[in-house]
CSV table of C-alpha atoms and ligand atoms in Angstrom, one decimal:
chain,number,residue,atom,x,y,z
A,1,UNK,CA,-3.4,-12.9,24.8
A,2,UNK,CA,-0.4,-10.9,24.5
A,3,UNK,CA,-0.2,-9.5,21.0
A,4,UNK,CA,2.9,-7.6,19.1
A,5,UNK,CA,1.8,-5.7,16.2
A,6,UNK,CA,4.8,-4.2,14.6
A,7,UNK,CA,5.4,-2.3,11.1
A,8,UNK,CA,7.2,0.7,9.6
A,9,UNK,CA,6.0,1.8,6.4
A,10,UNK,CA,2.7,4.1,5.1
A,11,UNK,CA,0.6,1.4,3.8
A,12,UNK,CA,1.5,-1.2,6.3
A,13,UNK,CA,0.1,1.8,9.2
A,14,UNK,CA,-2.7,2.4,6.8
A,15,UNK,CA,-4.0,-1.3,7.0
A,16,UNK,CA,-2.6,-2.2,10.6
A,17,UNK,CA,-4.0,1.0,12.3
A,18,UNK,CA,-7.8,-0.4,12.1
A,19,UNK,CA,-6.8,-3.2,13.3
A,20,UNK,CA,-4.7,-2.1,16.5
A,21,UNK,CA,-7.7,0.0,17.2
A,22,UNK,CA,-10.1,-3.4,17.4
A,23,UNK,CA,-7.7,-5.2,19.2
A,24,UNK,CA,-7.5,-2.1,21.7
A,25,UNK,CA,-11.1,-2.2,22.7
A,26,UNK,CA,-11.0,-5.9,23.5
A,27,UNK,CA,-10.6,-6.6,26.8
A,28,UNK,CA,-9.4,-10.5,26.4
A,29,UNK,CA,-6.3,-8.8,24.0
A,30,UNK,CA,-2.8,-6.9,25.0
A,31,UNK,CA,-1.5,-5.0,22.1
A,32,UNK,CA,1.7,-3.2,22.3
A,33,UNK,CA,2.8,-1.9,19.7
A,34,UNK,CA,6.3,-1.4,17.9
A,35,UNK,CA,7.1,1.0,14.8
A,36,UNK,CA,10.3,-0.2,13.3
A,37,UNK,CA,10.4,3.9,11.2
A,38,UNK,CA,11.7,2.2,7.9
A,39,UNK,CA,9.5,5.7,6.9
A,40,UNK,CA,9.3,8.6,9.1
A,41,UNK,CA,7.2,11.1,8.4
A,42,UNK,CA,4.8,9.2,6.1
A,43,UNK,CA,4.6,7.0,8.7
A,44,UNK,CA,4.0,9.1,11.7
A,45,UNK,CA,1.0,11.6,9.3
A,46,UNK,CA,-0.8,8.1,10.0
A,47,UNK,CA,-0.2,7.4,13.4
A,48,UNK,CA,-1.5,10.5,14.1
A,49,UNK,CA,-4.5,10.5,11.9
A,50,UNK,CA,-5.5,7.2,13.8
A,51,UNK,CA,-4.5,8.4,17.3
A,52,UNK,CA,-1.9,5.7,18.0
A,53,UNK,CA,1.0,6.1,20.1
A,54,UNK,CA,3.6,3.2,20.2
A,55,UNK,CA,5.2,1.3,22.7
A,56,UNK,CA,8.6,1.1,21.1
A,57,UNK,CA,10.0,3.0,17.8
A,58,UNK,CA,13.5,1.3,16.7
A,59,UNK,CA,13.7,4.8,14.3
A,60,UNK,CA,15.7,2.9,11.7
A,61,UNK,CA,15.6,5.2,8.8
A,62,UNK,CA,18.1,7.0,7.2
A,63,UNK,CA,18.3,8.8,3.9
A,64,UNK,CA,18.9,6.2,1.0
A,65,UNK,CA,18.5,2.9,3.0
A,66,UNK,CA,19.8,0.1,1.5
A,67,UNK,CA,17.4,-3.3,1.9
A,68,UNK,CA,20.3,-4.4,4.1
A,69,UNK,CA,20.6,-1.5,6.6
A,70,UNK,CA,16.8,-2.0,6.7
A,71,UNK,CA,17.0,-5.9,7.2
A,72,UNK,CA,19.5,-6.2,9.6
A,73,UNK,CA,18.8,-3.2,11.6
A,74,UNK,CA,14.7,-4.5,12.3
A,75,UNK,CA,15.9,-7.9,12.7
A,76,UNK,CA,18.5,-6.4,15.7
A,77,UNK,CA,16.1,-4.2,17.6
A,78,UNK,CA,13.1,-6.6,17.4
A,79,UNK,CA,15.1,-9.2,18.9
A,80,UNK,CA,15.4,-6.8,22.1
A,81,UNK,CA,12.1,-5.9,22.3
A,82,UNK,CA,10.8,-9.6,22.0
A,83,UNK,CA,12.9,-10.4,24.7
A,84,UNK,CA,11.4,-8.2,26.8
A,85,UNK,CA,8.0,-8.3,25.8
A,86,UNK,CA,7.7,-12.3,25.1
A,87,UNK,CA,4.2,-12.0,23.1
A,88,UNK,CA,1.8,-14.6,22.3
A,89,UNK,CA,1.9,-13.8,18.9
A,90,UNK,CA,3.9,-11.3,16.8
A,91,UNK,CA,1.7,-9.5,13.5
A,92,UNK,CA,3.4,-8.1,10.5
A,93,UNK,CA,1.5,-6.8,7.2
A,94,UNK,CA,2.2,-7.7,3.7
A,95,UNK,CA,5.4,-7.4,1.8
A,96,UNK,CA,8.0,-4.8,3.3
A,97,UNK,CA,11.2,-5.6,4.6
A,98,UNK,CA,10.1,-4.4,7.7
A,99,UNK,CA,7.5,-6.9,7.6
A,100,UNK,CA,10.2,-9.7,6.7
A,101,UNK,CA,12.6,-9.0,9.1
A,102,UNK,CA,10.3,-8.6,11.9
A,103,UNK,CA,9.2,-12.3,11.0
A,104,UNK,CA,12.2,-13.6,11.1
A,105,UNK,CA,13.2,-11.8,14.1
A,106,UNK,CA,9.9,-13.9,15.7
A,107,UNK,CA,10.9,-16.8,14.1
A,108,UNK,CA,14.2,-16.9,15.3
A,109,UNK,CA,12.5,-16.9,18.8
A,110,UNK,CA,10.4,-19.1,18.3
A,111,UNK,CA,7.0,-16.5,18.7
A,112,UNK,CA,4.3,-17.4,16.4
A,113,UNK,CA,3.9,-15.2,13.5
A,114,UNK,CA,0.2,-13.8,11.9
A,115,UNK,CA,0.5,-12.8,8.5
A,116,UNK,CA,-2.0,-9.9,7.8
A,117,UNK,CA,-2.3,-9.6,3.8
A,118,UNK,CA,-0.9,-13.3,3.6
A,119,UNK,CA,-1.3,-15.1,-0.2
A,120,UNK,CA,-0.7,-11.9,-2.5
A,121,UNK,CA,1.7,-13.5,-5.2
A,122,UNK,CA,2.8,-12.7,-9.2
A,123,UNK,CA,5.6,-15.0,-8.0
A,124,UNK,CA,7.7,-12.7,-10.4
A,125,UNK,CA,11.3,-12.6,-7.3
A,126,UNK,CA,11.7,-9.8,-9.7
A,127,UNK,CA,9.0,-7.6,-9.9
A,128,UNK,CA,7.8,-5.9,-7.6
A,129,UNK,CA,11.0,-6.3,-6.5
A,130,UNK,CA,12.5,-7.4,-2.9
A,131,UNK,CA,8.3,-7.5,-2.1
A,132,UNK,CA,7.5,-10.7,-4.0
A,133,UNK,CA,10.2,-12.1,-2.3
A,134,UNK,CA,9.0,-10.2,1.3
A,135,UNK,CA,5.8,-11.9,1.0
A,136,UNK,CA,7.0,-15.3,0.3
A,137,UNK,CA,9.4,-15.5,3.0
A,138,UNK,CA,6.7,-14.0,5.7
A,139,UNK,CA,4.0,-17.0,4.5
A,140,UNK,CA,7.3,-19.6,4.7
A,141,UNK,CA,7.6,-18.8,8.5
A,142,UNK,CA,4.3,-17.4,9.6
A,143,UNK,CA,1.6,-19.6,11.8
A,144,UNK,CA,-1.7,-17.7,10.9
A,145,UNK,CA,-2.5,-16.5,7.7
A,146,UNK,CA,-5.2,-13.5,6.8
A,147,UNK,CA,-5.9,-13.8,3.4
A,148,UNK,CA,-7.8,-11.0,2.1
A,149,UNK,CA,-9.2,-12.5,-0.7
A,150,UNK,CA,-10.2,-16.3,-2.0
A,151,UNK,CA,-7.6,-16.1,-4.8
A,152,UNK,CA,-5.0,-15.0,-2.1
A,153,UNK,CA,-6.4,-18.2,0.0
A,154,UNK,CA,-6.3,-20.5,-3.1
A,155,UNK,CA,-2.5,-19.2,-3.3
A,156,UNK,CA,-1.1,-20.6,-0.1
A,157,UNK,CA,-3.1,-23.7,-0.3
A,158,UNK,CA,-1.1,-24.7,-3.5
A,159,UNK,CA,2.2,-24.0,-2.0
A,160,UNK,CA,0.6,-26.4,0.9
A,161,UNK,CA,0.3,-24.1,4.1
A,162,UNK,CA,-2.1,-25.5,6.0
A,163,UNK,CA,-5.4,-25.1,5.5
A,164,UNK,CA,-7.0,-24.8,9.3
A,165,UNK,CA,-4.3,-21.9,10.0
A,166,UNK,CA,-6.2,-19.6,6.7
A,167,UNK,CA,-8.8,-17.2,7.2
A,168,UNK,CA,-10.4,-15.3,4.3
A,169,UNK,CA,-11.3,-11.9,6.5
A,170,UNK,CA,-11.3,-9.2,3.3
A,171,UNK,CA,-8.6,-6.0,3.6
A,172,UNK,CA,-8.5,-3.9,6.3
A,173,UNK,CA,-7.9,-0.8,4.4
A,174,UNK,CA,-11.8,-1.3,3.4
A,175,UNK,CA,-12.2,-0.7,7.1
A,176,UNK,CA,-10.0,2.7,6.8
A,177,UNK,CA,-12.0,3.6,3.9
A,178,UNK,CA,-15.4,3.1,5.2
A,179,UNK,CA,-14.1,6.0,8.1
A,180,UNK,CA,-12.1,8.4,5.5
A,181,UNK,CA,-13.9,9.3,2.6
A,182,UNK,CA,-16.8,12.4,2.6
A,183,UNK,CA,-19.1,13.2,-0.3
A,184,UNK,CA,-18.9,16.8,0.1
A,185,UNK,CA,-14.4,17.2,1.2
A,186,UNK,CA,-13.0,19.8,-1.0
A,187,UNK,CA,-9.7,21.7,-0.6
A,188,UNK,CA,-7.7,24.1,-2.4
A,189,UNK,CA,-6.1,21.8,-4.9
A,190,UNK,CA,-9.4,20.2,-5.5
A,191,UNK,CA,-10.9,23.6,-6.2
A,192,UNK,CA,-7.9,24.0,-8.5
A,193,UNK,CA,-8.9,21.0,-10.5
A,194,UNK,CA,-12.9,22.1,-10.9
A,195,UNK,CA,-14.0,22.2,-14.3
A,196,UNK,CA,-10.5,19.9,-15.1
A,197,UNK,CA,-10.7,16.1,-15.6
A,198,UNK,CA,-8.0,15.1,-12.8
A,199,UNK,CA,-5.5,12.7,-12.7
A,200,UNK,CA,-4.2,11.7,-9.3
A,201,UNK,CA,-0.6,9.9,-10.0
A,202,UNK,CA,1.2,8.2,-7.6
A,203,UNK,CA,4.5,6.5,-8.9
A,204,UNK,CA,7.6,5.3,-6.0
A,205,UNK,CA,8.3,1.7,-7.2
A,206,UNK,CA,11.8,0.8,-6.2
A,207,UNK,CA,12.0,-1.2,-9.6
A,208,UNK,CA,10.7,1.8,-11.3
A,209,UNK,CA,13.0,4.2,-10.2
A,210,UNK,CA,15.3,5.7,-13.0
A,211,UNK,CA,14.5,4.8,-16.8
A,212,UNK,CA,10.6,3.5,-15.9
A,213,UNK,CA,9.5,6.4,-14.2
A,214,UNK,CA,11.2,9.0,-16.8
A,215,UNK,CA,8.9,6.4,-19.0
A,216,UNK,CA,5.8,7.5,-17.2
A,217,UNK,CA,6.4,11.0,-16.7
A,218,UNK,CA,6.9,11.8,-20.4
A,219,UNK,CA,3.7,9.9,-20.9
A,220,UNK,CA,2.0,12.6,-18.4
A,221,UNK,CA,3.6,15.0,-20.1
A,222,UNK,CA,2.9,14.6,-23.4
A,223,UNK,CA,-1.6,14.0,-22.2
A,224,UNK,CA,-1.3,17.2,-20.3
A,225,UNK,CA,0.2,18.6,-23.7
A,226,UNK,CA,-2.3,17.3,-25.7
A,227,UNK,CA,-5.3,17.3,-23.3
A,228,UNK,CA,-6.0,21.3,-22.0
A,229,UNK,CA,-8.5,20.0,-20.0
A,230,UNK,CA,-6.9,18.0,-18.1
A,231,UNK,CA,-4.9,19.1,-15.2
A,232,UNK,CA,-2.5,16.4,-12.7
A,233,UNK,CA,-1.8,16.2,-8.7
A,234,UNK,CA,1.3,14.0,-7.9
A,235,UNK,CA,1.6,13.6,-4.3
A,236,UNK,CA,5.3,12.4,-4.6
A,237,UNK,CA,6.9,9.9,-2.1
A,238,UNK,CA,9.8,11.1,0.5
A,239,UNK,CA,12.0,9.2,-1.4
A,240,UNK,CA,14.8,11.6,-2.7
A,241,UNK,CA,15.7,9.8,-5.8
A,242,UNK,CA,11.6,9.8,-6.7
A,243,UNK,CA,11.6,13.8,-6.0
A,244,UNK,CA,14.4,14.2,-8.5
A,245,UNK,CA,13.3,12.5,-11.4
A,246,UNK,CA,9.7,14.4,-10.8
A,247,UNK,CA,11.1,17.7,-10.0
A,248,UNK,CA,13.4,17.5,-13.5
A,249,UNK,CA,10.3,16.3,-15.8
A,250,UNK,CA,7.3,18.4,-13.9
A,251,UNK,CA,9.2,21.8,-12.4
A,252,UNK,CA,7.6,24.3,-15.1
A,253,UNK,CA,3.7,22.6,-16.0
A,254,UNK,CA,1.2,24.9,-14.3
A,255,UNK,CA,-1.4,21.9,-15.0
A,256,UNK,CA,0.4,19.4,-12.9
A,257,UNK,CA,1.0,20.0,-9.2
A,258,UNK,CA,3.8,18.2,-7.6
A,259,UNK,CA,2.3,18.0,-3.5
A,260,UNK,CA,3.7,16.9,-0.1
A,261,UNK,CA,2.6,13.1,0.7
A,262,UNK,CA,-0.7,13.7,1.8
A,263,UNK,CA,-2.8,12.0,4.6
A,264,UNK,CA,-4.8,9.1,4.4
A,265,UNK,CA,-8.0,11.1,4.9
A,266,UNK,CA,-7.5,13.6,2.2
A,267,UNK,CA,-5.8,11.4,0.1
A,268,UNK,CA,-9.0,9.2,-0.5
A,269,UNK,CA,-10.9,12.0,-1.1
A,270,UNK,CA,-8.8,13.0,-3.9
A,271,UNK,CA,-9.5,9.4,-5.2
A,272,UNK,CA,-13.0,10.4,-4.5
A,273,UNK,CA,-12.7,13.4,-6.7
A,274,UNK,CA,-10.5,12.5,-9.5
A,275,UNK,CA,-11.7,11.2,-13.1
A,276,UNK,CA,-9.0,8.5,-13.4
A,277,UNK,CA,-5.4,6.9,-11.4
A,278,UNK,CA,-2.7,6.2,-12.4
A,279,UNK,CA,-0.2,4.3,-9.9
A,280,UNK,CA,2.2,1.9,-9.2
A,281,UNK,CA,1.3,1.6,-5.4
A,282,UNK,CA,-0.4,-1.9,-3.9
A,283,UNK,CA,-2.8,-0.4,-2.1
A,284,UNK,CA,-4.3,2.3,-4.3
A,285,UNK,CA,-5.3,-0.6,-6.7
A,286,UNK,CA,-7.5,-1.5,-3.4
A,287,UNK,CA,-9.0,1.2,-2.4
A,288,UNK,CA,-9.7,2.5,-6.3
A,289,UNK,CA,-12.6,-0.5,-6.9
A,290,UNK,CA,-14.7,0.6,-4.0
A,291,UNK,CA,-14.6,3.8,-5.1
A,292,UNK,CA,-15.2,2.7,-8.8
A,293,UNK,CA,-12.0,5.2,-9.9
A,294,UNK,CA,-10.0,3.9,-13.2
A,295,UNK,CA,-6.7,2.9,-12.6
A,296,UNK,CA,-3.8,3.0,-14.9
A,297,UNK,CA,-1.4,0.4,-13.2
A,298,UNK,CA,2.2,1.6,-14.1
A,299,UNK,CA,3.5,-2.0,-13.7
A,300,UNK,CA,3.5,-5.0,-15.9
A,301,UNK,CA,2.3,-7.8,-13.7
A,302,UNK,CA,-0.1,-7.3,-10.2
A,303,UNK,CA,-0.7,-9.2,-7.2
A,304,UNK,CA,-4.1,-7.8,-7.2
A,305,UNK,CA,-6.1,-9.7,-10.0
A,306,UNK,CA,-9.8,-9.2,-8.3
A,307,UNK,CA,-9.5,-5.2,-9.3
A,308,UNK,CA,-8.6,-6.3,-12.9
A,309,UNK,CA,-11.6,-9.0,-13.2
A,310,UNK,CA,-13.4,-6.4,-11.7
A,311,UNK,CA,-12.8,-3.9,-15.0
A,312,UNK,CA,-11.2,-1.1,-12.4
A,313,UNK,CA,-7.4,-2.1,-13.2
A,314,UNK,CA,-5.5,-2.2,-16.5
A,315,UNK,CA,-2.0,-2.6,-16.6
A,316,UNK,CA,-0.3,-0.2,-19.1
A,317,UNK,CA,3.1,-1.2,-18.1
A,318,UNK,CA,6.4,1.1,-18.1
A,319,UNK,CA,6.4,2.3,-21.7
A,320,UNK,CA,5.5,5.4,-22.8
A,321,UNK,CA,3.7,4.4,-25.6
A,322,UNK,CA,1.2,2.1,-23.5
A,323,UNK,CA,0.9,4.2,-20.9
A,324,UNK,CA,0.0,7.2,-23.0
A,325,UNK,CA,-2.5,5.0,-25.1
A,326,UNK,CA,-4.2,3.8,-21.8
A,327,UNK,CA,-4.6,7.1,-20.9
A,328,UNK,CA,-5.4,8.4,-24.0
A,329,UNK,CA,-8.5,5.9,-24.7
A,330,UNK,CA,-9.6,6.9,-20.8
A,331,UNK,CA,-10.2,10.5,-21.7
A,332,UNK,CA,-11.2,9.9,-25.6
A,333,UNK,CA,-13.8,6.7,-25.0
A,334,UNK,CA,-16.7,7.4,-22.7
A,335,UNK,CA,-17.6,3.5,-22.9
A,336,UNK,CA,-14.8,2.6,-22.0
A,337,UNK,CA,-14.0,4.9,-19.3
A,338,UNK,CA,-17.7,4.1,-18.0
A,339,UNK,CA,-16.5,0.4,-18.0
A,340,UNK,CA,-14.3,0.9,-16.0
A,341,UNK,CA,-16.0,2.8,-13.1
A,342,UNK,CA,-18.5,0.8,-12.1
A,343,UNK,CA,-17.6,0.6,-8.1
A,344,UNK,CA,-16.8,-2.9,-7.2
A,345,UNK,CA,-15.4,-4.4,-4.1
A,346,UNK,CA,-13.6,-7.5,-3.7
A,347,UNK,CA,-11.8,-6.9,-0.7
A,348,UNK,CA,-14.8,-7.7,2.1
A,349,UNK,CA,-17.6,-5.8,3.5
A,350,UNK,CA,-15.1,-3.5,6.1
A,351,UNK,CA,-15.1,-5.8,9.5
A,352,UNK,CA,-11.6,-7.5,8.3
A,353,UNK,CA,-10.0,-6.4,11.5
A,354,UNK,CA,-12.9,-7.6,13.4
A,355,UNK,CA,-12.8,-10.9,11.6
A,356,UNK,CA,-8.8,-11.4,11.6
A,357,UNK,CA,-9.1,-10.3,16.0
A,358,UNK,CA,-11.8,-13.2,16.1
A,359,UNK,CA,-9.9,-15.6,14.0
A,360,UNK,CA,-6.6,-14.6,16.3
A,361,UNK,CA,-8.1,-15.1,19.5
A,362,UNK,CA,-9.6,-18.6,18.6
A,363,UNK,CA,-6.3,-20.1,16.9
A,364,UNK,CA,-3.9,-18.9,19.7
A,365,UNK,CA,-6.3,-20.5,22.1
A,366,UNK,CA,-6.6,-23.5,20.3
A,367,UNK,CA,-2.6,-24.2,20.4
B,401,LIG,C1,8.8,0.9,1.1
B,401,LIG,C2,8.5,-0.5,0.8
B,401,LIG,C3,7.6,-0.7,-0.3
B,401,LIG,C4,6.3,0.1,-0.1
B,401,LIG,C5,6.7,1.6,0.2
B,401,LIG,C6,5.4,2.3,0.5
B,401,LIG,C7,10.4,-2.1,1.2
B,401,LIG,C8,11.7,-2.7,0.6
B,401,LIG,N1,9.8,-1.2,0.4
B,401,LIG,O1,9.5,1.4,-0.1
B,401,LIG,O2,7.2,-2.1,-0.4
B,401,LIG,O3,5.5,0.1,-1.3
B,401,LIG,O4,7.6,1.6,1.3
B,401,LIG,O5,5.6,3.7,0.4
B,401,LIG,O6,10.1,-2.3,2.3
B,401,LIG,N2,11.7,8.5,3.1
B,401,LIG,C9,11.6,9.7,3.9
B,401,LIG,N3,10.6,9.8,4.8
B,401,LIG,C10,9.6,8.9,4.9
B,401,LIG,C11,9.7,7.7,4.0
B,401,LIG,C12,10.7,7.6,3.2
B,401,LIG,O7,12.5,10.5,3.9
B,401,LIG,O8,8.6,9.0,5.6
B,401,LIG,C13,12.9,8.4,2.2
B,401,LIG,C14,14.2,8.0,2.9
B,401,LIG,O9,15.2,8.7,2.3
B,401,LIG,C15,14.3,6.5,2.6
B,401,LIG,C16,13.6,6.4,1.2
B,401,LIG,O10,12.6,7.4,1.3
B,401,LIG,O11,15.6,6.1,2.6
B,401,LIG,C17,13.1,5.1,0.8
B,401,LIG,O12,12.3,4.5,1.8
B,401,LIG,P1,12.2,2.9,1.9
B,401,LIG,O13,11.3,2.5,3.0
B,401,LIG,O14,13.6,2.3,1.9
B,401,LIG,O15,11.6,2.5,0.5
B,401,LIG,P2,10.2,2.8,-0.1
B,401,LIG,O16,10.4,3.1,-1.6
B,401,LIG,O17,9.5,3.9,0.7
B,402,LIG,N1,-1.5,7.3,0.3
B,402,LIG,C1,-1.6,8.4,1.2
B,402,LIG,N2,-1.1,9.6,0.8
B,402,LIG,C2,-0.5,9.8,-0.4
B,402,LIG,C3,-0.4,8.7,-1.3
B,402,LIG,C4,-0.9,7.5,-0.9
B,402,LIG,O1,-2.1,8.3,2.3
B,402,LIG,O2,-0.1,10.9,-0.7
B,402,LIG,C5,-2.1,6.0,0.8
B,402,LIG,C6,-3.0,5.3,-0.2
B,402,LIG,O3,-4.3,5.7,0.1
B,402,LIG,C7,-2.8,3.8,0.1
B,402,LIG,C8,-1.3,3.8,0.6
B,402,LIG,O4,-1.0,5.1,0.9
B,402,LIG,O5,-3.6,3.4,1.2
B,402,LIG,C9,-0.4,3.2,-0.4
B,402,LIG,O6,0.9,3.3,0.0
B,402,LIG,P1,2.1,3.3,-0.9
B,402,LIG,O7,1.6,3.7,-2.3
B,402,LIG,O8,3.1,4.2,-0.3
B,402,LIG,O9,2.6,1.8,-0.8
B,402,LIG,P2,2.2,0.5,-1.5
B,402,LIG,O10,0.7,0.3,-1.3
B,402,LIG,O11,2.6,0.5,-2.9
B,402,LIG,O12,3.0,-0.5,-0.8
């Protein structure tokens, strides 16, 4: 079986990596593999963490993409690399426009599609915004669907897909985790924080950039004011609209450091040693549970329900207000804040890419 794994972002490397390593040491699978670079250097720190070298790399990006530019130029240089390749099956991951456009490119020739991350919904087109939509459209043209979760599962039967093509497998970034995180990592900003409660932030939500985010900063702002104790690490995205806004509200704070993405490996280990989160990323609200880290979610709705059941996730939202009362009652309530670390893990037991290779193999035979 002949298998094309393509995607382009950070967390779509994060949670396809594991899986291109299973499918590289089976002997009945051919994985070649096709970076679309809608990121660059966030993209490659995981490739190289991993050890993976790709087949092809269209090397779309460009400062300030537009969803278009990204769209049309994925769907263009998939099409050749189809062509020439003529997989069995195609796999994209969750809700980029990388992931979308290299669907449709697959759909357009007719190569089956396997959704990895298929069923994550707050069927909100609007927020997060073009992903809700990204993930809809994948699950409209896609042929296998990896559910992560039950509730993800319970999803796409509703909107009828059919229910012999889902399989309930659990998140593959549990399998990155389980390889990543080290009780005794430590590193210069982490000895910078001993002795400090940290707060690892994380904030790059298209639909957050501009008025939201100058929302969440002043919130940050005005704890680190309040709070001497408490000192702040912002890994900030490579987007140069994101840099701005931070660099303008965090430039003169010597309690808040404002760092280079970091990788995977050190970057769950700051999870590891921080006293709460707060982010608007998809993925962190995974890895968080497992790790039984608080998490401030800097959005109004989630596609990730099992962390909030689980007590790890509260949504705060975009106001200032909220956020800084979220916060506030974090470092002020010890019940509360004990509440919410209790380490919990609803996304599988760490074999998902074993399960979703497994799964693969027997539905491509079956057609
Ligand atoms: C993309 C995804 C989003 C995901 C996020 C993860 C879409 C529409 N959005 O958003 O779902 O949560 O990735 O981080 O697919 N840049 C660099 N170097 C990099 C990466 C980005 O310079 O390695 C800069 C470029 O100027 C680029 C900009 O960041 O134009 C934005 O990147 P883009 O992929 O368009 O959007 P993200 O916000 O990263
Ligand atoms: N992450 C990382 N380095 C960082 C910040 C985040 O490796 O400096 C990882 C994090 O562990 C998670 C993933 O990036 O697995 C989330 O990616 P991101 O927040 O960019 O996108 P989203 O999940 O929101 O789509």
């Amino acid at each position: 079986m002949k298998v094309l794994a393509v995607y382009g972002t950070r967390p779509e490397a994060i949670k396809m990596c594991p899986l291109i390593l299973e499918m590289k040491n089976r002997p009945e699978v051919k994985c070649v593999v096709c970076l679309t670079g809608q990121h660059r250097e966030m993209l490659d720190q995981v490739n190289g963490l991993f050890g993976i070298t790709a087949d092809y790399d269209l090397n779309i990006m460009q400062k300030g993409q537009s969803l278009a530019d990204i769209t049309s130029k994925v769907l263009q240089g998939l099409d050749k690399v189809i062509d020439k390749e003529k997989p069995d099956v195609m796999l994209v991951h969750g809700d980029t426009t990388t992931s979308f456009a290299a669907a449709l490119a697959a759909f357009y020739r007719n190569i089956p599609v396997g959704h990895v991350e298929a069923g994550l919904r707050t069927y909100n087109m609007k927020s997060p915004y073009p992903e809700e939509f990204n993930r809809q459209a994948v699950d409209l043209i896609c042929n296998y669907y990896f559910a992560p979760t039950e509730t993800a599962k319970e999803h796409l039967l509703k909107e009828g897909k059919n229910h012999s093509h889902i399989y309930v497998t659990g998140n593959t970034v549990i399998d990155a985790l389980k390889t990543t995180v080290d009780e005794s990592f430590s590193d210069d900003n982490i000895e910078w924080a001993k002795g400090s409660r940290l707060i690892l932030l994380t904030s790059h939500r298209r639909e957050n950039i501009g008025e939201n985010m100058k929302h969440i900063f002043e919130a940050v702002n005005a704890i680190v004011d309040e709070y001497p104790d408490v000192k702040v690490i912002y890994p900030l995205h490579k987007n140069p609209r994101v840099r701005e806004i931070a660099y303008e509200y965090f430039r003169d704070n010597d309690r808040i450091r404002l760092i280079e993405p970091l990788d995977v490996y050190h970057f769950h280990n700051y999870i590891q040693q921080c006293f709460l989160i707060m982010t608007d990323s998809g993925g962190v609200q995974e890895e968080a549970p497992s790790l039984g880290k608080p998490v401030l979610v800097l959005r109004e709705n989630t596609e990730r329900p099992e962390g909030v059941a689980a007590g790890t996730l509260k949504l705060v939202g975009v106001e200032k207000e909220s956020i800084y009362r979220g916060v506030k009652e974090l470092l002020d309530n010890r019940k509360t804040y004990i509440k919410m670390s209790k380490a919990s893990n609803p996304y599988g037991d760490g074999n998902a890419s074993k399960y979703i290779v497994d799964a693969l193999l027997k539905a491509v035979r079956r057609v």
